[in-house]
Coordinates of C-alpha atoms in Angstrom, one line a residue:
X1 CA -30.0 -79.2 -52.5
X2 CA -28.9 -81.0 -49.5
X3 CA -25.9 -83.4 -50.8
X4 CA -25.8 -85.9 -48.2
X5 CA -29.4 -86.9 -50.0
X6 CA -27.8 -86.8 -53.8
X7 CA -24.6 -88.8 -51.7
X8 CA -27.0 -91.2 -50.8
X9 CA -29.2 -91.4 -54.3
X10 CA -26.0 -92.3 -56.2
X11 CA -24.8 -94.8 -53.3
X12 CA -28.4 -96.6 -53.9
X13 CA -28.0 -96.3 -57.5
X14 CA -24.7 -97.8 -57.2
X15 CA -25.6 -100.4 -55.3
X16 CA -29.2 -101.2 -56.6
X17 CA -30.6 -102.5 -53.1
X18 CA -31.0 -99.7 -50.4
X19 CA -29.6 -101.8 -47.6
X20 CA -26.3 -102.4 -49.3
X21 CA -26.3 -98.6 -50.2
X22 CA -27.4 -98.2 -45.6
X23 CA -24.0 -100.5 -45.1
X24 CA -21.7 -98.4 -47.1
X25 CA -22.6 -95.4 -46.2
X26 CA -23.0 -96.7 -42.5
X27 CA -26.8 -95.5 -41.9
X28 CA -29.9 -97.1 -41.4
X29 CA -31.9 -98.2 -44.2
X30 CA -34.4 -96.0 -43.0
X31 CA -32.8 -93.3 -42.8
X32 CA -31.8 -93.9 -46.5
X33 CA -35.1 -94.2 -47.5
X34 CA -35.5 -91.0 -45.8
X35 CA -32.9 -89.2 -47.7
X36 CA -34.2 -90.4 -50.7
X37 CA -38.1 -89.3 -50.4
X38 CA -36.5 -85.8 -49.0
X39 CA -34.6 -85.7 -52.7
X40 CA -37.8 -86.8 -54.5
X41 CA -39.7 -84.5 -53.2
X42 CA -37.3 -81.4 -53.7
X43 CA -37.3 -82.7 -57.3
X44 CA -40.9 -83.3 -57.5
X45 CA -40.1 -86.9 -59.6
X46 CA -39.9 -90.4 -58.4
X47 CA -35.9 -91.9 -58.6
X48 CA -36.0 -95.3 -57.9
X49 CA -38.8 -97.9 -58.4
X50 CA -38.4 -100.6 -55.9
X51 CA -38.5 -104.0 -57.3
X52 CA -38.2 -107.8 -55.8
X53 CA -34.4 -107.5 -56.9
X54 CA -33.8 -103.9 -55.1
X55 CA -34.3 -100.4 -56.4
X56 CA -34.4 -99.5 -60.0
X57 CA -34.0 -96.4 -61.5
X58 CA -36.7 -94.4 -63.0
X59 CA -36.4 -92.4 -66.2
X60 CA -35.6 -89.0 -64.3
X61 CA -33.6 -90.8 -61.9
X62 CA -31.0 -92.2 -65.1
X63 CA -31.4 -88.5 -66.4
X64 CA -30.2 -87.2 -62.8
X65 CA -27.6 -89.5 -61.8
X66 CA -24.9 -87.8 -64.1
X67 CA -26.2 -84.7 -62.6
X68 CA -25.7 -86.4 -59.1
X69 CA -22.6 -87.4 -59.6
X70 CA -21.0 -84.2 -61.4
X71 CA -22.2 -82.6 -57.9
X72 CA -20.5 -84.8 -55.7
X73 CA -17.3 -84.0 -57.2
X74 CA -17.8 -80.3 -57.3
X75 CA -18.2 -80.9 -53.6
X76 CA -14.7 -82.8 -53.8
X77 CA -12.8 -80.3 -55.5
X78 CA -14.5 -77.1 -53.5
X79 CA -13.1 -78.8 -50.3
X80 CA -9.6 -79.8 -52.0
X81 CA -9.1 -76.0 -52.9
X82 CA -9.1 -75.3 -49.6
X83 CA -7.9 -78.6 -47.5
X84 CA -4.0 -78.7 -46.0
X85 CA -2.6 -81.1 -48.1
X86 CA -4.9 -81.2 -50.9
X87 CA -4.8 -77.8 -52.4
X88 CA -1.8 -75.7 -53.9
X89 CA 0.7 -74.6 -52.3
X90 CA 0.1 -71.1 -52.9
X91 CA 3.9 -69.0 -53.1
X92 CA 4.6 -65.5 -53.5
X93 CA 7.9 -65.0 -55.6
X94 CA 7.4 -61.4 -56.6
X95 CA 8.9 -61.3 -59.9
X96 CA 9.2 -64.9 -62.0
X97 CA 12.6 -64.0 -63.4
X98 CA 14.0 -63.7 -60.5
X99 CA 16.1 -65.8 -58.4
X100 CA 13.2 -67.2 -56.2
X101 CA 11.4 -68.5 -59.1
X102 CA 14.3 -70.2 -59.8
X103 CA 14.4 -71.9 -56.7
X104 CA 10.6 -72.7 -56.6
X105 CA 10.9 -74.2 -59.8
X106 CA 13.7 -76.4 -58.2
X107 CA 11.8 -77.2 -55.7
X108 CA 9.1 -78.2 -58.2
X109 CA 11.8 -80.6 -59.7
X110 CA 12.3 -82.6 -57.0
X111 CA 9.0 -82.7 -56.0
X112 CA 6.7 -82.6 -59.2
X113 CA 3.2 -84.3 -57.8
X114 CA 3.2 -81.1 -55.4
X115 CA 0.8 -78.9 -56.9
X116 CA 2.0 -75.3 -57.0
X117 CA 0.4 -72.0 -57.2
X118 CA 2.6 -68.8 -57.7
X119 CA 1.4 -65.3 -57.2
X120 CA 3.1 -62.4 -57.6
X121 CA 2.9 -59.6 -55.0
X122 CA 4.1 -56.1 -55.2
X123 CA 5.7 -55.5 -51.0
X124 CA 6.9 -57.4 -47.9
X125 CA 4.0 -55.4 -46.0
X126 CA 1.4 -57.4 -48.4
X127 CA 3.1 -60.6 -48.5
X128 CA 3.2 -61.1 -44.8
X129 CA 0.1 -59.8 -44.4
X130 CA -1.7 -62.1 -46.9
X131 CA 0.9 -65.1 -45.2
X132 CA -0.7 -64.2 -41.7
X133 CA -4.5 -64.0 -43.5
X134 CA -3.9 -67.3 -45.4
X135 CA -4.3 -66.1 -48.6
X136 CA -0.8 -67.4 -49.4
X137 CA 1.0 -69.9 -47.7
X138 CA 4.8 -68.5 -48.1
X139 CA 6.6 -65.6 -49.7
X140 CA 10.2 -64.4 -50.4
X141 CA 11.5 -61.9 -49.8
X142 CA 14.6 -59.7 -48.0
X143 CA 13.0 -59.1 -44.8
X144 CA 14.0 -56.0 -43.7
X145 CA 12.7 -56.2 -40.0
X146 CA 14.8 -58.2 -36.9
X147 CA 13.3 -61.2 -36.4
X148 CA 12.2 -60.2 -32.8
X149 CA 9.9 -57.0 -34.6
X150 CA 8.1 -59.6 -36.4
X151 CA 4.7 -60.9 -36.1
X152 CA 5.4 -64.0 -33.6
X153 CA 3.2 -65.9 -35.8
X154 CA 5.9 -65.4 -38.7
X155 CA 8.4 -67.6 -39.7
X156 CA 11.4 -66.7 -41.6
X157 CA 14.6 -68.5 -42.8
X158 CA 17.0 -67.6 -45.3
X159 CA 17.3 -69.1 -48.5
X160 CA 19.7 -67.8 -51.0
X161 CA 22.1 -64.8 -51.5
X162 CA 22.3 -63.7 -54.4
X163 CA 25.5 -61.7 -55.5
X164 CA 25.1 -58.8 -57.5
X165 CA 26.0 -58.2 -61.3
X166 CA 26.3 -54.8 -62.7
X167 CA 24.9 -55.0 -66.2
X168 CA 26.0 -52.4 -68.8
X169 CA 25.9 -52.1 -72.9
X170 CA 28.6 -52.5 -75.4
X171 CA 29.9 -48.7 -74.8
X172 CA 29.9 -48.2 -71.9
X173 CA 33.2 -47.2 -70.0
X174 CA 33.0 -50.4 -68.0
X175 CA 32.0 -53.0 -70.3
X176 CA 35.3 -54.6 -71.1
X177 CA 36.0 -54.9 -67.2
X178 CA 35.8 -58.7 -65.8
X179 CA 35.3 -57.5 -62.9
X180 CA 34.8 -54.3 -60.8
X181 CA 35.5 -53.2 -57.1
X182 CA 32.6 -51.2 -54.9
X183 CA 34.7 -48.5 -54.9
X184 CA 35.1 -48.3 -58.5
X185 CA 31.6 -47.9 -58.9
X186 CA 31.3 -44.8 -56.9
X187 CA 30.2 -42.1 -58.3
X188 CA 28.7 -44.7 -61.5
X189 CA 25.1 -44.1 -62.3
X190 CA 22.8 -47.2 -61.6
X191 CA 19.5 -46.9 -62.8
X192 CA 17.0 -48.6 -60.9
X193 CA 13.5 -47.3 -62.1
X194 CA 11.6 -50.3 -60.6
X195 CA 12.8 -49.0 -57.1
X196 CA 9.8 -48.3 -55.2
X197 CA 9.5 -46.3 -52.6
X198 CA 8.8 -48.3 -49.2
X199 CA 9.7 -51.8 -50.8
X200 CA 12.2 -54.0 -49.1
X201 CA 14.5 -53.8 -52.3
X202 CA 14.5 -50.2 -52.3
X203 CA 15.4 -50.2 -48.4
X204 CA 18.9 -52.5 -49.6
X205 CA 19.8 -50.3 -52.2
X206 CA 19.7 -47.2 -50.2
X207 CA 21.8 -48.7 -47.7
X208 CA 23.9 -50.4 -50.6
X209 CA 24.5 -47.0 -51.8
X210 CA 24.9 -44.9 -48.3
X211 CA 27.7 -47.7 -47.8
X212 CA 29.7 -47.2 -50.9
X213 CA 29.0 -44.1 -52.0
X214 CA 26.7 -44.9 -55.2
X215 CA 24.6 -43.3 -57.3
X216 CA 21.0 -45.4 -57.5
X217 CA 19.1 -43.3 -59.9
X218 CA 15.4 -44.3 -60.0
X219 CA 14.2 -41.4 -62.0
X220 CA 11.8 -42.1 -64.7
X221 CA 8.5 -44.6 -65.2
X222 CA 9.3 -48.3 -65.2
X223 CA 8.0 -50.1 -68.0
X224 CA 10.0 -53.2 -67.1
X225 CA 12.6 -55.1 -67.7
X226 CA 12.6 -55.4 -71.4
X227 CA 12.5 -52.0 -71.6
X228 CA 15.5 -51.2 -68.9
X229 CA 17.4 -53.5 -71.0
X230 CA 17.0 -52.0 -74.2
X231 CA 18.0 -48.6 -72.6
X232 CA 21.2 -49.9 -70.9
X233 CA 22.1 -51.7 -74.5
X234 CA 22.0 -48.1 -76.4
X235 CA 23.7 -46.4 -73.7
X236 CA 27.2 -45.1 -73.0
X237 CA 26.7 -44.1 -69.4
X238 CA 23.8 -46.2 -68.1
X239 CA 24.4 -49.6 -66.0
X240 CA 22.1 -51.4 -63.5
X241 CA 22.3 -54.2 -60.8
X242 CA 20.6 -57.4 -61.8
X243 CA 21.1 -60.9 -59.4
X244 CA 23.7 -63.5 -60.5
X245 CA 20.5 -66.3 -60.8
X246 CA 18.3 -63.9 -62.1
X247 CA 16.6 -65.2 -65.3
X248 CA 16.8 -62.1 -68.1
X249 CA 16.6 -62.8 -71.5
X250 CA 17.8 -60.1 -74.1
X251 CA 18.8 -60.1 -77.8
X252 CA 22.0 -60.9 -79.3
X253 CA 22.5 -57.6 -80.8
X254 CA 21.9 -56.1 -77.5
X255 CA 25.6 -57.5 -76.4
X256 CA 24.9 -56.8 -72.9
X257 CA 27.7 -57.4 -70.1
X258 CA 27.3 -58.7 -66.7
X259 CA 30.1 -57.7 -64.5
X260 CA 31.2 -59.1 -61.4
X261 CA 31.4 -57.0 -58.7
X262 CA 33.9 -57.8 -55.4
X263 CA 35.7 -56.5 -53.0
X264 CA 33.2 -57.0 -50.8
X265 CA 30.4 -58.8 -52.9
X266 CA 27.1 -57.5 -52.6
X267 CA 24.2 -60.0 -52.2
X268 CA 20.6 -59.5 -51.9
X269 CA 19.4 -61.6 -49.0
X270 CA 16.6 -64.1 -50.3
X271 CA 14.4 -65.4 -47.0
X272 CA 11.1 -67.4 -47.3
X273 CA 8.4 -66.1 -44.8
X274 CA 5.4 -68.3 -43.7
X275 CA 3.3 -68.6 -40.8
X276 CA 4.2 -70.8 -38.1
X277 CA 0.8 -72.9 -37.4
X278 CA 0.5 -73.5 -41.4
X279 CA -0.1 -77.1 -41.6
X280 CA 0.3 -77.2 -44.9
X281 CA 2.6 -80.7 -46.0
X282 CA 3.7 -79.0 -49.0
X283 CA 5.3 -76.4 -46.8
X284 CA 7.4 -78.1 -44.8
X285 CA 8.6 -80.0 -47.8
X286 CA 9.8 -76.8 -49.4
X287 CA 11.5 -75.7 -46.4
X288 CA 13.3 -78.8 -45.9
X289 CA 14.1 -78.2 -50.0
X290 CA 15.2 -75.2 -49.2
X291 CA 16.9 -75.5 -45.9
X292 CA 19.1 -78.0 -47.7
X293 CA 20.2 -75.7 -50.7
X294 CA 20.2 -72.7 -48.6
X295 CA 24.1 -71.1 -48.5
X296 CA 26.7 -70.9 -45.9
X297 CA 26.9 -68.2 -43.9
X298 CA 28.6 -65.0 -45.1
X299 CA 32.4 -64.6 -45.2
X300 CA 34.5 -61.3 -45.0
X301 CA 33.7 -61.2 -49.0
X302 CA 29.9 -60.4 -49.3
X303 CA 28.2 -57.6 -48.0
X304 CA 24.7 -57.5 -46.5
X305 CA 23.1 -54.8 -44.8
X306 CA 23.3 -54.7 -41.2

């Protein structure tokens, strides 16, 4: 059905008089009438009897018009889904507990008319690849690669680092510590079954680990988080590494201890990743968000990888 001719149909109808209907939509009155016998005769009904006060509609013509106008703003909202600044801003945060979700939801709070979309990906190599496709218009994540071995049509910035905890249960040797040093923990089981192999996450903790001399264990399936948490509440030798902002909700009875660790401070580096020509509005709103929350740059104290 050719819409410009159900466009037109509801602009007569609107209008009652075919030349009014020609001057709003800017088009002859004959090429109205046009559109309109083109309609009628994909319908195979008369719309409009024409009367010394204008056009009135028939009976099919007041059963259509609902119809016509229920079209219309289909068309509206197809185009919206996909028109820069009309749409979603569609952002990858990999996990919602997380400490990006946390700042996307900031982000939401000072902007709340900007319509969001999360999605969740599983690696860097798919996020940047669906950021360079435009199937999602940013991403976090701990970008692993130089900036010069990046795509040039990739944009990255960091965001937030995020200092590690280690998380242990009630009997474990290190739960009544306030705090513990990287070398104290060598030698310390941390189970990590969520590390991947060839995700950007597993790349820090390998070098985490080379650095300092830990033990990340990442034996056994992952049936996530609630499920690592249970296990390092009923054990005596398990910990794990969980972010500072990270979101984790557990039972009371689980009396689970996050410990600081120092001397240096490990953080996982959080960077946003989008593509350069994106003209999305919404996106360079959250980068100026995020640009202005985003931390100073690291001191003697934290550690990054290299």
């Amino acid at each position: 059905m050719d819409l410009e001719a159900v466009r037109t149909f509801v602009a007569v109808a609107d209008a009652g008089r075919f030349q009014e209907a020609a001057a709003d939509l800017s088009i002859t009155q004959q090429a109205v009438s046009k559109r309109i016998a083109a309609l009628e005769k994909d319908l195979a009904v008369r719309l409009f009897t024409r009367t010394a006060r204008g056009a009135r509609l028939t009976v099919d013509g007041q059963a259509f018009l609902p119809h016509a106008r229920d079209l219309l703003r289909a068309e509206e909202r197809a185009a919206d889904s996909v028109r820069p600044g009309r749409r979603a801003l569609r952002v990858d945060v990999i996990n919602r507990r997380i400490a990006p979700a946390a700042l996307l939801r900031g982000f939401h709070g000072a902007h709340p008319e900007t319509e969001l979309d999360v999605v969740t990906l599983f690696d860097a190599d798919t996020a940047i690849a669906a950021v360079r496709a435009g199937t999602i218009d940013a991403s976090f994540r701990a970008v692993a690669l130089p900036p010069q071995q990046l795509p040039d049509d990739i944009g990255t910035a960091r965001v937030l680092d995020d200092p590690l905890r280690l998380l242990t249960g009630p009997r474990h040797e290190l739960a009544g510590a306030g705090a513990v040093t990287l070398a104290e923990l060598a030698g310390q089981r941390i189970w990590m079954p969520g590390n991947a192999a060839g995700t950007e996450w597993t790349a820090y903790y390998d070098r985490l680990a080379a650095e300092f001399g830990l033990i990340i264990d990442a034996v056994g399936p992952n049936f996530g988080s609630d499920a690592l948490l249970e296990s390092i509440a009923g054990s005596p030798t398990l910990a794990t590494f969980v972010g500072e902002h990270d979101r984790l909700v557990w039972p009371a009875h689980y009396d689970l201890r996050r410990i600081v660790v120092h001397d240096p401070t490990p953080v996982y580096p959080h960077s946003l990743v989008w593509r350069r020509d994106n003209p999305h509005p919404a996106l360079a709103a959250l980068r100026a968000h995020l640009d202005s929350t985003r931390p100073d740059a690291p001191d003697d104290t934290l550690w990054t990888p290299t």
